[in-house]
Structure formats: structure tokens, C-alpha cells
Coordinates of C-alpha atoms in Angstrom, one line a residue:
M1 CA 0.0 0.1 0.0
D2 CA 1.3 3.4 -0.8
D3 CA 1.8 6.1 1.5
H4 CA -1.3 8.2 0.3
H5 CA -3.2 4.9 1.3
T6 CA -1.6 4.5 4.4
H7 CA -2.0 8.2 5.5
A8 CA -5.8 8.2 4.5
A9 CA -6.4 4.8 6.1
T10 CA -4.8 5.8 9.6
K11 CA -6.7 9.1 9.4
H12 CA -10.0 7.4 9.0
S13 CA -9.4 4.2 11.0
R14 CA -12.4 4.6 13.3
H15 CA -15.0 1.8 13.1
P16 CA -18.5 2.7 13.2
S17 CA -20.6 2.1 16.5
T18 CA -23.6 0.1 16.7
T19 CA -26.7 2.3 17.2
Q20 CA -29.9 0.5 18.5
P21 CA -32.2 1.9 16.2
A22 CA -36.0 3.0 16.8
R23 CA -38.6 0.7 14.9
I24 CA -40.5 2.4 12.3
R25 CA -43.8 0.6 11.6
T26 CA -45.5 2.5 8.7
D27 CA -44.9 4.4 5.4
Q28 CA -46.2 7.5 6.8
E29 CA -43.7 7.2 9.7
A30 CA -40.9 6.7 7.3
I31 CA -41.6 9.8 5.4
Q32 CA -42.1 11.9 8.3
T33 CA -38.7 10.6 9.9
A34 CA -36.8 11.5 6.7
R35 CA -38.5 15.2 6.8
V36 CA -37.3 15.6 10.3
L37 CA -33.8 14.4 9.5
A38 CA -33.7 16.3 6.5
Q39 CA -34.1 19.6 8.2
D40 CA -31.3 19.1 10.4
F41 CA -28.9 17.5 7.6
A42 CA -29.5 20.6 5.4
A43 CA -28.4 23.2 7.8
S44 CA -24.6 21.9 7.8
A45 CA -24.5 20.4 4.1
A46 CA -22.5 23.1 2.5
K47 CA -20.0 23.1 5.4
R48 CA -19.4 19.4 5.0
D49 CA -19.0 19.7 1.4
R50 CA -16.7 22.7 1.4
E51 CA -14.3 21.2 4.3
R52 CA -14.8 17.6 3.3
I53 CA -16.3 16.6 6.9
L54 CA -17.2 13.0 6.9
P55 CA -20.8 12.7 8.2
W56 CA -20.1 10.2 10.9
Q57 CA -22.6 11.8 13.4
E58 CA -25.4 12.1 10.6
I59 CA -25.1 8.6 9.5
E60 CA -25.5 7.6 13.3
T61 CA -28.5 9.6 13.4
F62 CA -30.0 8.1 10.4
T63 CA -29.5 4.7 11.9
A64 CA -31.0 5.8 15.1
S65 CA -33.9 6.9 13.6
G66 CA -34.9 3.5 12.3
L67 CA -34.8 4.4 8.4
G68 CA -32.2 1.8 7.8
G69 CA -34.7 -1.0 8.3
I70 CA -37.6 0.3 6.7
T71 CA -37.5 -2.3 3.9
V72 CA -37.0 -5.3 5.9
P73 CA -39.8 -7.6 5.1
A74 CA -42.6 -7.8 7.6
R75 CA -42.2 -11.4 8.5
F76 CA -38.6 -10.6 9.8
G77 CA -40.1 -7.6 11.8
G78 CA -39.6 -4.8 9.4
A79 CA -41.9 -1.9 8.3
D80 CA -41.7 -3.5 4.6
V81 CA -42.5 -0.2 3.1
S82 CA -43.6 0.4 -0.5
Y83 CA -41.1 1.3 -3.3
L84 CA -42.8 4.6 -3.7
T85 CA -41.9 5.4 0.1
L86 CA -38.4 4.1 -0.4
A87 CA -38.2 6.6 -3.3
K88 CA -39.7 9.5 -1.6
V89 CA -37.5 9.0 1.5
F90 CA -34.2 9.0 -0.6
A91 CA -35.4 12.2 -2.6
I92 CA -36.0 13.8 0.8
I93 CA -32.8 13.0 2.3
S94 CA -30.8 14.0 -0.9
E95 CA -32.4 17.2 -1.1
A96 CA -30.9 17.9 2.1
D97 CA -27.5 16.3 1.2
P98 CA -26.9 14.0 -1.6
S99 CA -23.9 12.6 0.0
L100 CA -26.2 11.3 2.8
G101 CA -28.6 9.9 0.1
Q102 CA -25.8 8.1 -1.7
I103 CA -24.1 6.5 1.6
P104 CA -27.1 4.1 2.3
Q105 CA -27.9 3.4 -1.3
N106 CA -26.0 0.1 -1.3
H107 CA -27.6 -0.7 2.1
F108 CA -31.0 -0.8 0.5
A109 CA -29.8 -2.3 -2.8
V110 CA -28.2 -5.2 -1.0
L111 CA -31.1 -5.8 1.3
Q112 CA -33.4 -6.1 -2.0
L113 CA -30.6 -8.6 -3.5
L114 CA -30.7 -10.5 -0.1
R115 CA -34.5 -10.5 -0.2
E116 CA -34.6 -12.3 -3.5
T117 CA -31.3 -14.4 -3.4
G118 CA -30.2 -15.2 0.1
T119 CA -31.3 -18.2 1.9
P120 CA -33.8 -18.2 4.7
Q121 CA -30.9 -18.4 7.3
Q122 CA -29.2 -15.6 5.6
Q123 CA -32.2 -13.6 5.4
A124 CA -32.9 -14.1 9.1
R125 CA -29.6 -13.4 10.2
W126 CA -28.8 -10.3 8.2
F127 CA -32.3 -8.6 8.5
A128 CA -32.0 -9.0 12.2
D129 CA -28.8 -7.3 12.1
V130 CA -30.1 -4.5 10.2
L131 CA -33.1 -4.1 12.5
N132 CA -30.5 -3.9 15.3
G133 CA -28.5 -1.1 13.5
H134 CA -26.1 -2.6 11.5
R135 CA -25.1 -0.9 8.4
I136 CA -24.4 -2.3 4.9
G137 CA -21.4 -0.9 2.6
N138 CA -20.3 -1.8 -0.6
A139 CA -17.0 -2.9 -2.1
G140 CA -17.3 -1.9 -6.0
P141 CA -15.0 -3.0 -9.0
E142 CA -11.3 -2.7 -9.4
R143 CA -10.8 0.9 -10.9
K144 CA -7.6 -0.2 -12.9
A145 CA -8.4 -0.4 -16.6
R146 CA -7.1 -4.1 -16.7
A147 CA -10.2 -5.2 -14.8
G148 CA -12.2 -5.3 -17.7
L149 CA -16.0 -5.3 -17.6
I150 CA -17.2 -3.6 -14.4
T151 CA -19.1 -7.1 -13.7
Q152 CA -15.9 -9.0 -13.8
P153 CA -14.8 -10.2 -10.2
T154 CA -11.2 -9.3 -9.5
T155 CA -11.4 -10.5 -6.0
H156 CA -10.8 -14.2 -5.3
I157 CA -11.8 -16.6 -2.5
V158 CA -8.9 -19.5 -2.1
R159 CA -8.7 -22.4 0.1
T160 CA -5.8 -22.4 2.5
A161 CA -4.8 -24.7 5.3
E162 CA -6.5 -22.2 7.8
G163 CA -9.7 -22.1 5.7
L164 CA -11.3 -19.8 3.0
R165 CA -9.5 -16.6 2.5
L166 CA -10.6 -13.6 0.5
N167 CA -7.9 -11.3 -1.3
G168 CA -8.4 -8.2 -3.6
T169 CA -8.3 -4.8 -3.9
R170 CA -11.8 -2.6 -4.8
F171 CA -12.9 0.9 -5.4
Y172 CA -16.1 2.8 -5.5
S173 CA -16.9 1.3 -2.1
T174 CA -19.8 3.7 -1.0
G175 CA -20.8 3.4 2.5
A176 CA -17.9 0.8 3.5
L177 CA -16.2 3.2 5.7
F178 CA -19.4 3.7 7.9
A179 CA -20.5 0.0 7.5
H180 CA -20.7 -2.9 9.7
W181 CA -21.0 -5.4 6.8
I182 CA -19.5 -5.1 3.3
P183 CA -20.9 -7.3 0.8
L184 CA -19.0 -7.6 -2.4
R185 CA -18.5 -9.8 -5.8
A186 CA -15.8 -12.4 -5.8
L187 CA -14.6 -15.4 -7.5
H188 CA -15.1 -18.7 -5.5
E189 CA -12.5 -21.3 -5.8
S190 CA -15.3 -23.5 -7.5
G191 CA -15.1 -20.9 -10.5
N192 CA -18.4 -19.4 -9.8
A193 CA -19.0 -15.7 -8.8
V194 CA -20.5 -15.2 -5.5
Q195 CA -21.4 -12.5 -3.0
V196 CA -19.4 -12.6 0.0
W197 CA -20.1 -10.7 3.2
V198 CA -17.4 -9.3 4.9
R199 CA -17.3 -7.8 8.5
R200 CA -15.9 -4.2 8.3
D201 CA -13.8 -4.8 11.3
A202 CA -12.6 -8.5 10.2
P203 CA -8.8 -9.0 10.0
G204 CA -7.2 -8.1 6.8
V205 CA -9.8 -5.5 5.9
T206 CA -8.6 -1.9 5.4
V207 CA -11.0 0.6 4.1
V208 CA -9.2 3.5 2.7
D209 CA -10.6 7.0 2.4
D210 CA -9.0 8.0 -0.8
W211 CA -12.0 9.3 -2.5
D212 CA -11.3 12.8 -4.1
A213 CA -13.9 13.3 -6.6
F214 CA -15.0 17.0 -7.1
G215 CA -18.8 16.2 -6.2
Q216 CA -20.5 13.9 -3.7
R217 CA -17.3 14.6 -1.7
T218 CA -18.1 13.2 1.6
T219 CA -19.5 9.6 0.5
A220 CA -15.9 8.2 1.0
S221 CA -16.4 6.1 -2.0
G222 CA -12.9 5.1 -1.8
S223 CA -10.8 1.8 -1.7
V224 CA -11.3 -1.4 0.2
V225 CA -8.3 -3.7 0.8
L226 CA -8.8 -7.3 1.4
E227 CA -5.6 -9.2 2.5
N228 CA -6.2 -13.0 3.6
V229 CA -9.6 -12.2 5.0
P230 CA -11.2 -15.2 6.9
I231 CA -14.3 -16.2 5.2
D232 CA -17.0 -18.5 6.4
E233 CA -19.2 -20.5 4.1
A234 CA -22.4 -19.1 5.8
D235 CA -21.0 -15.5 4.5
I236 CA -21.3 -16.5 0.9
V237 CA -24.5 -15.9 -1.2
D238 CA -24.6 -18.1 -4.3
M239 CA -25.0 -15.5 -7.3
T240 CA -24.9 -18.2 -10.1
A241 CA -28.9 -17.9 -11.2
V242 CA -29.1 -13.9 -10.7
P243 CA -28.4 -13.4 -14.4
T244 CA -31.3 -15.6 -15.3
L245 CA -33.6 -15.1 -12.2
P246 CA -36.5 -12.5 -12.8
N247 CA -36.0 -10.0 -9.9
L248 CA -36.3 -6.5 -9.1
A249 CA -32.9 -6.1 -7.7
G250 CA -31.5 -4.0 -10.5
P251 CA -34.9 -1.6 -10.8
V252 CA -34.6 -1.1 -7.2
S253 CA -31.1 0.1 -7.2
Q254 CA -31.8 2.3 -10.0
L255 CA -34.7 3.7 -8.4
I256 CA -32.7 4.9 -5.5
H257 CA -30.2 6.4 -7.8
A258 CA -32.9 8.1 -9.7
A259 CA -34.4 9.4 -6.2
I260 CA -31.0 11.1 -5.3
D261 CA -30.9 12.7 -8.6
A262 CA -34.6 13.9 -7.9
G263 CA -33.3 15.5 -4.6
I264 CA -30.2 17.4 -6.2
A265 CA -32.5 18.7 -8.9
S266 CA -34.9 20.1 -6.2
S267 CA -32.2 21.5 -4.0
A268 CA -30.6 23.1 -6.7
L269 CA -33.7 24.9 -7.9
H270 CA -34.7 25.6 -4.3
D271 CA -31.0 27.6 -3.6
G272 CA -31.2 29.1 -7.4
L273 CA -34.4 30.7 -6.8
A274 CA -33.5 32.0 -3.3
F275 CA -30.4 33.4 -4.5
V276 CA -32.3 35.3 -7.1
R277 CA -34.7 36.7 -4.7
D278 CA -32.2 37.7 -2.0
H279 CA -29.0 38.7 -3.9
S280 CA -29.1 38.9 -7.6
R281 CA -29.0 42.3 -9.3
P282 CA -31.2 42.7 -12.4
W283 CA -29.7 42.9 -15.7
V284 CA -29.1 46.7 -17.0
D285 CA -31.9 46.3 -19.9
A286 CA -34.5 44.6 -17.7
G287 CA -36.0 47.8 -16.8
V288 CA -36.9 46.6 -13.2
S289 CA -35.5 47.2 -9.7
Q290 CA -34.9 43.5 -8.9
A291 CA -33.9 40.4 -10.5
S292 CA -36.9 38.4 -9.3
D293 CA -39.0 40.8 -11.6
D294 CA -36.7 40.3 -14.8
P295 CA -39.1 38.5 -17.3
Y296 CA -36.7 36.3 -18.9
I297 CA -35.8 34.9 -15.4
I298 CA -39.4 34.4 -14.5
Q299 CA -39.7 32.3 -17.5
E300 CA -36.8 30.2 -16.8
A301 CA -37.8 29.7 -13.2
G302 CA -41.1 28.4 -14.4
K303 CA -39.5 26.0 -16.9
L304 CA -37.2 24.6 -14.5
Q305 CA -39.9 24.1 -11.9
I306 CA -41.9 22.1 -14.6
E307 CA -38.7 19.9 -15.4
V308 CA -38.2 19.2 -11.6
D309 CA -41.7 18.5 -10.9
A310 CA -42.1 16.1 -13.9
A311 CA -39.1 14.2 -12.9
H312 CA -40.3 13.8 -9.4
A313 CA -43.7 12.6 -10.9
V314 CA -42.0 10.1 -13.2
L315 CA -40.0 8.9 -10.3
E316 CA -43.0 8.2 -8.2
E317 CA -45.0 6.8 -11.1
S318 CA -41.9 4.2 -11.6
A319 CA -41.9 3.4 -7.8
A320 CA -45.5 2.7 -8.1
T321 CA -45.0 0.3 -11.0
L322 CA -42.4 -1.7 -9.0
D323 CA -44.9 -1.8 -6.0
T324 CA -47.6 -3.1 -8.5
I325 CA -45.0 -5.8 -10.0
A326 CA -44.1 -6.9 -6.9
Q327 CA -47.5 -8.0 -5.9
Q328 CA -47.2 -11.3 -8.2
P329 CA -44.3 -13.5 -8.8
V330 CA -41.7 -11.5 -11.1
T331 CA -41.5 -12.8 -14.7
D332 CA -39.0 -12.1 -17.3
E333 CA -41.7 -9.7 -18.8
S334 CA -42.5 -8.0 -15.6
S335 CA -38.9 -7.5 -14.4
A336 CA -38.1 -5.8 -18.1
Q337 CA -41.1 -3.6 -17.5
A338 CA -39.8 -2.6 -14.1
S339 CA -36.4 -1.8 -15.7
I340 CA -38.1 0.3 -18.3
A341 CA -40.1 2.3 -15.8
V342 CA -37.1 3.0 -13.9
A343 CA -34.9 4.1 -17.0
L344 CA -37.4 6.8 -17.7
A345 CA -37.1 7.9 -14.3
K346 CA -33.4 8.0 -14.3
I347 CA -33.2 9.8 -17.6
L348 CA -35.5 12.8 -16.2
T349 CA -34.1 13.1 -12.8
G350 CA -30.6 13.0 -13.9
E351 CA -31.1 15.7 -16.7
A352 CA -33.4 17.7 -14.2
A353 CA -30.5 17.6 -11.7
I354 CA -27.8 18.5 -14.2
N355 CA -30.0 21.3 -15.8
A356 CA -31.1 22.9 -12.6
S357 CA -27.6 22.9 -11.0
E358 CA -26.4 24.6 -14.1
Q359 CA -29.3 27.0 -14.8
L360 CA -29.2 28.3 -11.2
L361 CA -25.9 29.9 -11.8
A362 CA -27.0 31.3 -15.0
L363 CA -29.9 32.9 -13.6
A364 CA -28.4 33.9 -10.3
G365 CA -25.5 35.5 -11.9
S366 CA -21.9 36.2 -11.3
A367 CA -22.2 36.9 -7.5
S368 CA -23.5 33.1 -7.1
T369 CA -20.1 31.9 -8.3
R370 CA -18.6 33.4 -5.0
E371 CA -16.8 30.6 -3.0
K372 CA -18.6 31.6 0.1
H373 CA -21.9 30.6 -1.2
N374 CA -20.9 27.2 -2.4
L375 CA -23.7 26.9 -4.8
D376 CA -21.4 24.9 -7.3
R377 CA -21.8 22.1 -4.9
H378 CA -25.1 21.2 -6.6
W379 CA -23.7 21.1 -10.1
R380 CA -20.9 19.1 -9.0
N381 CA -22.8 16.7 -7.1
A382 CA -25.1 16.2 -10.1
R383 CA -22.6 15.8 -12.3
V384 CA -20.6 13.0 -10.4
H385 CA -23.6 11.2 -9.3
T386 CA -25.1 11.0 -12.8
L387 CA -22.0 9.5 -14.0
H388 CA -22.8 6.3 -11.7
D389 CA -24.2 4.9 -14.9
P390 CA -24.6 6.7 -18.4
I391 CA -28.1 8.0 -19.4
R392 CA -27.2 7.2 -22.9
W393 CA -27.7 3.6 -22.3
K394 CA -31.0 4.4 -20.5
Y395 CA -32.2 6.0 -23.9
H396 CA -30.9 3.0 -25.7
S397 CA -32.8 0.6 -23.2
L398 CA -36.0 2.4 -23.9
G399 CA -35.9 2.8 -27.4
D400 CA -34.9 -0.9 -28.2
F401 CA -37.6 -2.2 -25.9
L402 CA -40.2 0.3 -27.7
L403 CA -39.0 -0.4 -31.1
N404 CA -37.8 -4.1 -31.1
G405 CA -39.3 -5.4 -27.9
T406 CA -35.8 -6.0 -26.7
L407 CA -35.7 -6.7 -22.9
P408 CA -33.0 -5.0 -20.9
R409 CA -30.1 -6.9 -19.8
R410 CA -30.6 -8.0 -16.0
H411 CA -28.0 -6.5 -13.9
Q412 CA -27.7 -3.8 -10.9
W413 CA -27.5 -0.7 -13.5
N414 CA -30.8 -1.9 -15.1

């Protein structure tokens, strides 16, 4: 490990505490809890971004609220909220601080995958952990070019005289620094791709805070280094059937990402309009005394509001589609329908986030670019988060389905 990694790992070597959370019982309670937290999170979001203050306390507050367990199935003691509620919760939190929205994204995506692929014993074990305050992180793909396709495992489980051991280096590990469990894809000694659940504090696990993107700065989406990590067979989830198994894991994961973008769009528009009202000067040819009376600004504000509202509406419509599909056994056709519905939401929310965060600066004027306002964080967050998976491929999936009836490929980005 190089000096930079060593320094970063040492600087943020603290392990997450385990908070015993409240128990949320209803959809309405989940949404109201998110609103209360969002008010607190928003107050210090700009400072966290500017100084890159990792949100340890905010994540503990999120966990203590009980929001981390809202999708746990009812038979395991969870609220089992609707996908519509899940989307609303993420949009609310992300409007306050999109980094705080993205950190638990993998937590909920993994819970959906556990619901669909885990054994009954694994489900009972890990759902109980979540209800007891455990957080789930992620260890994404190897970032080096030699890793090939993003779905190609670069981490291996090998059998030694001491038992199974896990080795590899991963990046884009959102949530891992704050997590208790870090599920990741690996190549089993059998040759099969598996998901292996690794304890954050297991011997040989090092979570490195080397995330240095210009947006989503406090997600700590850096590296996970795995050096001869001991693995138990019970910690391994067989993923062999996942590519052919009709499921909602991909659509749910994408729904959450779309909700994060919707939150960014709303926050950018809100802050942009507030700056125009309170700080911007009217253009010399406008013939008005305040910028909020400039007819061109008024028109653009209306257009942006329509775009953001439409994005939220389609997001909620796609979530409701998932709720309807989930009421019956998922088929190839209904899984594809879910992917297409969420692709449409992902397109509109992603473009609304980028456009609103860009236009807020154009409408607010040069004064809005001053560092003390930190309004550029909206564009930086939108630009970085929407690169998670390319919108151009959402257009492709949508068009190919409409024209040719081609079902989208089944993976976590669809």
C-alpha cells in the first residue's frame, strides 16, 4: 500500500458504532422521519462539502431513526415499506445532502438482493442485524483498466490450510467506511461468481478514504483492501442464478439513484431561486428594480420548476409500477417492465439535476459563483452522481424496448 493510502487509512481508521435504532412501523412514519432528519442535515450540508467533513454523526442519526430497516420484510420484523415510500425517503434526504442519500444506497440495494437471493437462514441473520443497527456498505469494482468489464470479479476466495481466505482491492466503495457489513462480488474457488459478506472490522480488511472526486465529496467512496480475510461458508451468497432469475434488484437499485438525482434537482432549484430573490441584481436592460422581476428569469424559473416536478412525478410513477409488479411473482416480462419504468425516471431525474444545477448559476448571476456561497456544489454533485451509470444507455434500453421489444439485460444498472 502506498503512502497516500496508509495516511488516509490511518486518518479515518475509526470503526462504526452499533446504534440500537428506533423501530419504524409505517410508510407515513418513514416519510415523516426523513423530513425531520432532512431539516437537520441541510443546515450543515454546505459546510461538510466545503471542508470535506465526513458525516459520521449524521449517519449515526440516520441509523438511530430506524430508516435503515424500513425495507426489511414484515415477516422478519421490518416495516416493509413500499418502493414509492423508499423513493420519497431518498429524494427527501438527498435534497438536504445528496452524499447522505448516496451513502445508504448500497445498504438498500443489497437488502433487495438479499430478499431475492439469500437463503432463509441468511435472510433471518442479516435482516436481524439491520434491525439492530448494522449498516451495509459496498466494495465496488477494481478501478484499474486491466480489470475489464465492471461485472468481472477481480477479488478471489481461495482455500488455505487455515480455511477460506479473501484477497483483492476494490474501489467505488460507497458506504464501506461507515458500514458493519461489506458485501462484495468475488470469484469462488469453484469458479462461480458469488457475493461474500465481510465484516468491516474483520482481520485483513482495510477501508481507505481515498475518494477525491469534485462532487459527492463526503460519500467516502474510496478503496477496500482485502488481505487474507477469513471467510465462512455461511457468509457466501450464491449468485449463479442471478443473471437468469427474474427479479427487481436492478430496478430497485436504479430507483434509489434516480431519487438521489431528484433530490439534487430540487435542492439546486430551491437555492437558485432563493439567491435570485435575495442577492441577484437585475440586468441593465431589464427595466426592473430587482432580479426576480426580470421577465426572462421569471420564464426560466417556471420552465425549471416544470422540469423538476415532472422528474419527481415520473420517479414516483416508476416506484408505483415496481409496487404493482412486486405483488405477483416476478417474470422476465415484468422484470423488464420495471427496468424500463425506472430507466425513464433515471433519464428525467438525471437531466433535471444537471440542468437545474447549471441554470441556477446562469439565473443567479456572477455573484452566485463566489466561494462563500458554495452553490457550485449542486452542479458538482449532479455531475458526479449522474456518471454512476450513463444516461445514454437508458435511452438505448428504452428505445430498443419500444422499437424491437428487446428486454433490458438484467444487472444492477438496469
